[in-house]
Amino acid sequence: MKKILFLTGTRADFGKIKSLISILEQQQEFEVFVFVTGMHLQEEYGYTLIEIERCNFKNIHTFENHTHETTMDLTLAKTIEGLSNYCKNINPDMIVVHGDRVETLAGAIVGSLNNILVTHIEGGEISGTVDELIRHSVSKLSHIHFVSNAEARKRLLQMGEIPQSVFEIGSPDIDIMFSDQLPELEVVKKYYEIDFDQYAIVMFHPVTTEFQHMKKYANDFVSSLLNDNHNYIIIYPNNDLGSQFIIDAYNTIKNNSRFRIFPSLRFEYFLTLLKNSQFIIGNSSAGIREAPYYGIPIINIGTRQQNRAVHADIVNTDYSQKRIEEALKIIDSHEIQHADHDFGNGNSTDLFLECLQKSDIWQLNHQKQFRDS
């Protein structure tokens, strides 16, 4: 029996790996462990450990990696220490990490330095922030890659990864987006006490390399929303440096009847709300990936998603209040063109399982080699 350890630090990465954990738990040849840390254990971000516990996974381990200094390097160091100790207890055959968070980097470091196979979900993608440095670093520390599309695969091969280690499976959250498990809109509205007939979604995250400007960006963004007339469902930012500026700005409108503000939403419930929204505004990857699949208009603000693979006609704007307000004035009449769905066909989970059930993947050399092109 193979022991497989999944690491999750945010509501976003859990939405990507939830279906992968679930399908492996159903197989007798795998024993699955889930290491829960990061935002999941922070009250101010909704304590989303509850959502993981609702899944009834057999082996859940929690570790609080939050530090008072909230700097990424100290969070990384603390996560490495906690995960390393846990790995010594369970001795996993594989560590599965997702994306570009510091927790992801911690997982890749612990695995690669302890002769444990590291599997990276959604490597080979690009963005306009420090996340890109982390994502590519994780790829170089990983032995196995499950990528979203051919472009991501090509980038990993450019980085010297061997073709036998890169598997194109699409984006796992697409499986959930089009499953029959999503709740009805009325159920979601009742659960979260949302009484809007029509609404837009707000997801605005800090950009760590622009920390000195984030307070102004956040205040200008909220002012733009106040000067608009749409109803808004606002979801808290992630916990990167600068998030408190955004939360403080949201606190100034928490009693305004046009806004409903949530630290977090259950992933399936969020998808139902997104699917039925007028548009999404902010700088979340949900506007680049999920929204186009549902044909939802997108206003993308600033640099956070710069260079991401975009296969939809997105209204892009800078951080200025003037430009954001201009975008809001045209969004209702913005016509959605056909978007190229380049993140899979909703069968990522099955493809992931097929790969792990083949002996080839377990025979990959733990000693990585750089392949010259």
XYZ file of C-alpha atoms in Angstrom:
373
model
C 0.000 0.000 0.000
C 1.309 3.451 -0.990
C 1.067 6.281 1.533
C 0.184 9.583 -0.119
C 0.296 12.860 1.791
C -1.593 15.912 0.508
C -0.696 19.356 1.816
C -3.211 22.209 1.882
C -2.773 25.729 3.211
C -5.611 27.715 1.613
C -9.256 27.388 0.590
C -8.103 27.876 -3.032
C -5.663 24.962 -3.183
C -8.090 22.713 -1.304
C -10.683 23.363 -4.020
C -8.139 22.086 -6.530
C -7.099 18.915 -4.688
C -10.326 17.927 -2.907
C -11.491 15.601 -5.681
C -8.008 14.051 -5.940
C -7.980 13.228 -2.229
C -11.500 11.804 -2.419
C -10.831 9.433 -5.302
C -7.631 8.055 -3.732
C -9.452 7.449 -0.431
C -11.761 5.085 -2.324
C -8.872 2.888 -3.534
C -7.558 0.016 -1.433
C -3.994 0.378 -2.732
C -3.558 3.882 -1.272
C -3.508 5.225 2.273
C -4.204 8.958 2.226
C -3.084 11.630 4.696
C -3.987 15.353 4.679
C -1.677 17.927 6.296
C -3.753 21.052 6.994
C -2.064 24.362 7.773
C -2.017 28.051 6.795
C -5.246 30.017 6.338
C -7.364 26.977 7.198
C -6.530 27.466 10.880
C -6.983 31.243 11.077
C -10.267 32.482 12.553
C -10.156 35.765 10.650
C -10.181 33.887 7.341
C -13.125 31.669 8.225
C -11.335 28.741 9.938
C -11.833 26.604 6.819
C -10.523 23.477 8.543
C -14.248 22.922 9.143
C -14.785 22.448 5.393
C -12.032 19.832 5.268
C -13.419 17.988 8.286
C -16.831 17.862 6.568
C -15.264 15.627 3.910
C -14.650 12.912 6.531
C -11.162 12.070 5.308
C -9.588 9.316 7.404
C -6.271 10.962 8.331
C -6.259 14.730 8.907
C -3.364 16.395 10.707
C -3.381 20.102 11.580
C -0.349 22.324 12.078
C -0.476 26.048 12.822
C 2.226 27.786 10.808
C 1.053 31.357 11.320
C 3.696 33.666 12.819
C 3.122 37.080 14.372
C 5.584 38.611 11.900
C 3.536 37.156 8.976
C 6.562 37.228 6.691
C 6.663 34.520 4.040
C 10.161 33.328 4.924
C 9.295 32.662 8.574
C 6.042 30.958 7.583
C 8.055 28.773 5.200
C 10.542 27.846 7.924
C 7.852 26.973 10.439
C 5.910 24.894 7.902
C 9.023 22.942 6.948
C 9.643 22.077 10.595
C 6.057 20.935 11.233
C 5.746 18.936 8.016
C 9.151 17.308 8.453
C 8.184 16.033 11.903
C 4.883 14.687 10.571
C 6.613 12.909 7.677
C 8.970 11.182 10.097
C 5.893 9.795 11.864
C 3.965 8.496 8.840
C 6.803 7.907 6.338
C 4.866 8.768 3.129
C 5.791 7.470 -0.313
C 4.609 10.670 -1.977
C 3.814 14.280 -1.061
C 1.262 16.067 -3.269
C 1.368 19.868 -3.378
C -0.497 22.440 -5.435
C 0.336 25.761 -7.004
C 2.524 28.531 -5.690
C 2.037 29.158 -1.968
C 4.825 29.100 0.644
C 3.205 25.966 2.115
C 3.608 24.369 -1.315
C 7.304 25.223 -1.315
C 7.651 23.765 2.180
C 6.123 20.493 1.000
C 8.464 20.286 -1.975
C 11.531 21.019 0.169
C 10.635 18.429 2.810
C 9.914 15.776 0.211
C 12.913 16.344 -2.017
C 15.356 16.472 0.908
C 13.932 13.331 2.522
C 13.909 11.097 -0.562
C 10.097 11.248 -0.867
C 8.496 11.593 -4.298
C 7.084 15.117 -4.711
C 4.087 15.586 -6.999
C 3.197 19.123 -8.108
C -0.287 20.025 -9.333
C -0.538 22.913 -11.842
C 3.127 23.700 -12.298
C 4.438 25.392 -15.429
C 2.039 28.340 -15.246
C 3.053 31.984 -15.120
C 1.834 35.081 -13.290
C 3.000 38.595 -12.544
C 3.962 38.269 -8.870
C 6.338 36.581 -6.435
C 4.075 33.521 -6.753
C 5.812 32.757 -10.027
C 9.178 32.404 -8.299
C 7.650 29.979 -5.828
C 5.794 27.950 -8.465
C 8.886 27.397 -10.609
C 11.018 26.629 -7.553
C 8.497 23.973 -6.548
C 8.641 22.502 -10.049
C 12.413 22.106 -9.820
C 12.038 20.391 -6.436
C 9.300 18.058 -7.712
C 9.668 14.667 -9.364
C 6.184 14.403 -10.928
C 4.065 17.102 -12.565
C 0.326 17.152 -13.261
C -0.260 20.172 -15.496
C -3.378 21.953 -16.758
C -2.528 22.267 -20.431
C 0.032 21.877 -23.212
C 1.519 25.332 -22.590
C 2.357 24.468 -18.997
C 3.865 21.157 -20.093
C 6.029 22.960 -22.655
C 7.357 25.366 -20.014
C 8.343 22.518 -17.698
C 10.215 20.831 -20.536
C 11.959 24.168 -21.176
C 12.984 24.118 -17.515
C 14.724 20.782 -18.027
C 12.043 18.429 -16.670
C 11.946 15.016 -18.324
C 8.866 14.269 -20.517
C 8.136 11.025 -18.636
C 7.453 13.033 -15.465
C 4.928 15.514 -16.912
C 1.261 14.518 -17.231
C -1.395 16.766 -18.782
C -4.654 16.239 -16.881
C -6.346 19.656 -16.903
C -7.358 21.624 -13.813
C -9.022 19.422 -11.141
C -11.495 22.081 -10.036
C -13.136 21.926 -13.478
C -14.355 18.456 -12.456
C -16.253 20.002 -9.539
C -17.533 22.940 -11.607
C -19.526 20.674 -13.893
C -20.402 17.930 -11.445
C -23.954 17.244 -10.312
C -22.882 17.958 -6.718
C -23.265 21.725 -6.798
C -26.068 23.064 -4.590
C -28.980 25.046 -6.013
C -28.697 28.847 -5.889
C -31.594 29.228 -3.473
C -29.972 26.772 -1.074
C -26.758 28.805 -1.126
C -28.546 32.122 -0.678
C -30.468 30.778 2.281
C -27.344 29.266 3.859
C -25.409 32.549 3.646
C -28.428 34.825 4.159
C -28.014 36.568 0.815
C -31.147 38.346 -0.368
C -29.834 39.900 -3.603
C -31.720 39.075 -6.805
C -28.653 40.062 -8.796
C -25.081 40.466 -7.628
C -21.415 40.462 -8.621
C -18.502 38.662 -6.957
C -15.515 40.528 -5.461
C -12.164 38.773 -4.902
C -9.222 41.147 -4.465
C -5.871 39.900 -3.141
C -2.722 41.758 -2.079
C 0.340 41.719 -4.305
C 3.348 41.327 -2.015
C 5.760 43.100 -4.367
C 3.444 46.146 -4.329
C 2.979 46.220 -0.553
C 3.785 49.927 -0.216
C 0.843 50.779 -2.489
C -1.717 48.233 -1.301
C -3.464 50.508 1.206
C -4.230 53.073 -1.494
C -5.178 50.369 -4.004
C -7.616 48.834 -1.503
C -9.224 52.147 -0.571
C -9.584 53.226 -4.205
C -11.103 49.863 -5.083
C -13.709 50.083 -2.329
C -14.492 53.683 -3.306
C -15.135 52.468 -6.857
C -17.582 49.866 -5.577
C -19.348 52.461 -3.423
C -19.793 54.767 -6.428
C -21.309 51.880 -8.402
C -24.872 50.560 -8.068
C -24.429 46.768 -8.250
C -24.877 44.456 -5.287
C -21.685 42.682 -4.248
C -20.713 39.454 -2.531
C -17.217 40.085 -1.188
C -14.823 37.315 -0.177
C -11.804 38.108 1.984
C -8.342 38.110 0.399
C -5.741 35.460 1.074
C -3.367 36.073 3.979
C -0.412 37.443 2.034
C 1.387 40.590 3.165
C -0.970 43.536 2.641
C -4.219 41.643 3.237
C -5.039 43.711 6.343
C -5.256 46.863 4.220
C -7.959 45.205 2.108
C -9.845 43.871 5.127
C -9.726 47.320 6.768
C -11.192 48.860 3.606
C -13.976 46.260 3.578
C -14.771 47.037 7.214
C -15.774 50.556 6.186
C -18.671 49.167 4.095
C -19.748 46.177 6.171
C -23.018 47.862 7.182
C -23.907 48.918 3.636
C -26.919 46.935 2.351
C -25.386 46.496 -1.129
C -22.533 44.422 0.263
C -22.313 40.982 1.881
C -18.799 40.250 3.139
C -17.505 36.765 3.978
C -14.120 35.555 5.273
C -14.595 32.421 3.163
C -17.217 30.401 1.279
C -17.549 26.657 0.849
C -16.036 25.844 -2.551
C -19.120 24.250 -4.122
C -21.290 27.066 -2.758
C -18.877 29.627 -4.197
C -19.084 27.974 -7.611
C -22.884 28.156 -7.563
C -22.714 31.860 -6.686
C -20.117 32.496 -9.400
C -22.149 30.604 -11.999
C -25.171 32.820 -11.327
C -23.368 36.160 -10.888
C -23.490 39.202 -13.152
C -19.696 39.416 -13.227
C -16.562 38.947 -11.103
C -14.207 41.808 -10.248
C -10.777 41.818 -8.589
C -7.555 39.964 -9.287
C -8.303 36.353 -8.363
C -7.370 33.408 -10.551
C -11.077 32.509 -10.372
C -11.559 35.296 -12.901
C -8.979 33.769 -15.211
C -9.885 30.119 -14.839
C -13.347 29.380 -13.466
C -15.325 32.404 -14.685
C -14.648 31.858 -18.421
C -15.955 28.287 -18.176
C -19.257 29.654 -16.903
C -19.317 32.514 -19.421
C -19.185 35.135 -16.657
C -17.856 38.654 -17.489
C -14.588 39.556 -15.764
C -12.981 42.810 -14.618
C -9.347 42.055 -13.828
C -7.502 44.707 -11.815
C -3.757 45.315 -11.692
C -0.786 43.011 -12.135
C -1.541 39.893 -10.081
C -2.739 37.810 -13.045
C -0.306 39.371 -15.489
C 0.955 36.817 -18.018
C -1.438 34.096 -16.837
C -2.824 31.947 -19.633
C -5.952 33.840 -20.619
C -8.439 32.348 -23.049
C -11.312 34.751 -22.519
C -12.114 38.348 -23.347
C -11.410 40.015 -20.006
C -11.842 43.700 -19.183
C -8.419 44.616 -17.816
C -7.804 47.780 -15.821
C -5.125 49.318 -13.635
C -5.592 50.095 -9.929
C -6.867 53.648 -10.404
C -10.350 54.488 -9.203
C -11.114 56.208 -12.511
C -10.281 53.141 -14.623
C -12.139 50.739 -12.331
C -15.252 52.925 -12.452
C -15.019 53.095 -16.243
C -14.876 49.300 -16.390
C -17.915 49.011 -14.089
C -19.917 51.297 -16.389
C -19.455 49.017 -19.402
C -19.519 45.575 -17.766
C -23.298 45.062 -18.011
C -23.199 45.537 -21.767
C -19.977 43.578 -22.232
C -20.563 40.733 -24.649
C -18.888 37.439 -23.867
C -17.144 35.908 -26.837
C -16.479 32.187 -27.067
C -13.702 31.280 -24.630
C -11.181 28.547 -25.411
C -11.437 26.128 -22.503
C -7.825 25.112 -22.169
C -7.869 23.664 -18.651
C -9.266 20.221 -19.289
C -12.560 18.482 -19.922
C -13.668 17.746 -16.379
C -11.937 14.356 -16.091
C -8.762 15.431 -14.268
C -9.517 13.233 -11.267
C -9.777 10.071 -13.357
C -6.578 10.880 -15.250
C -4.761 11.535 -11.967
C -5.858 8.165 -10.577
C -4.881 6.311 -13.758
C -1.367 7.733 -13.557
C -0.878 6.766 -9.907
C -2.160 3.247 -10.548
C 0.550 2.614 -13.158
C 3.869 1.290 -11.973
C 5.864 3.670 -14.185
C 5.276 6.703 -11.997
C 6.585 4.943 -8.892
C 9.761 3.950 -10.703
C 10.788 7.498 -11.581
C 14.274 8.220 -10.311
C 14.284 10.196 -7.057
C 17.589 11.630 -8.226
C 16.389 14.215 -10.737
C 18.243 14.873 -13.949
C 18.204 18.042 -16.032
C 17.237 17.270 -19.600
C 18.906 19.519 -22.184
C 16.560 20.539 -24.992
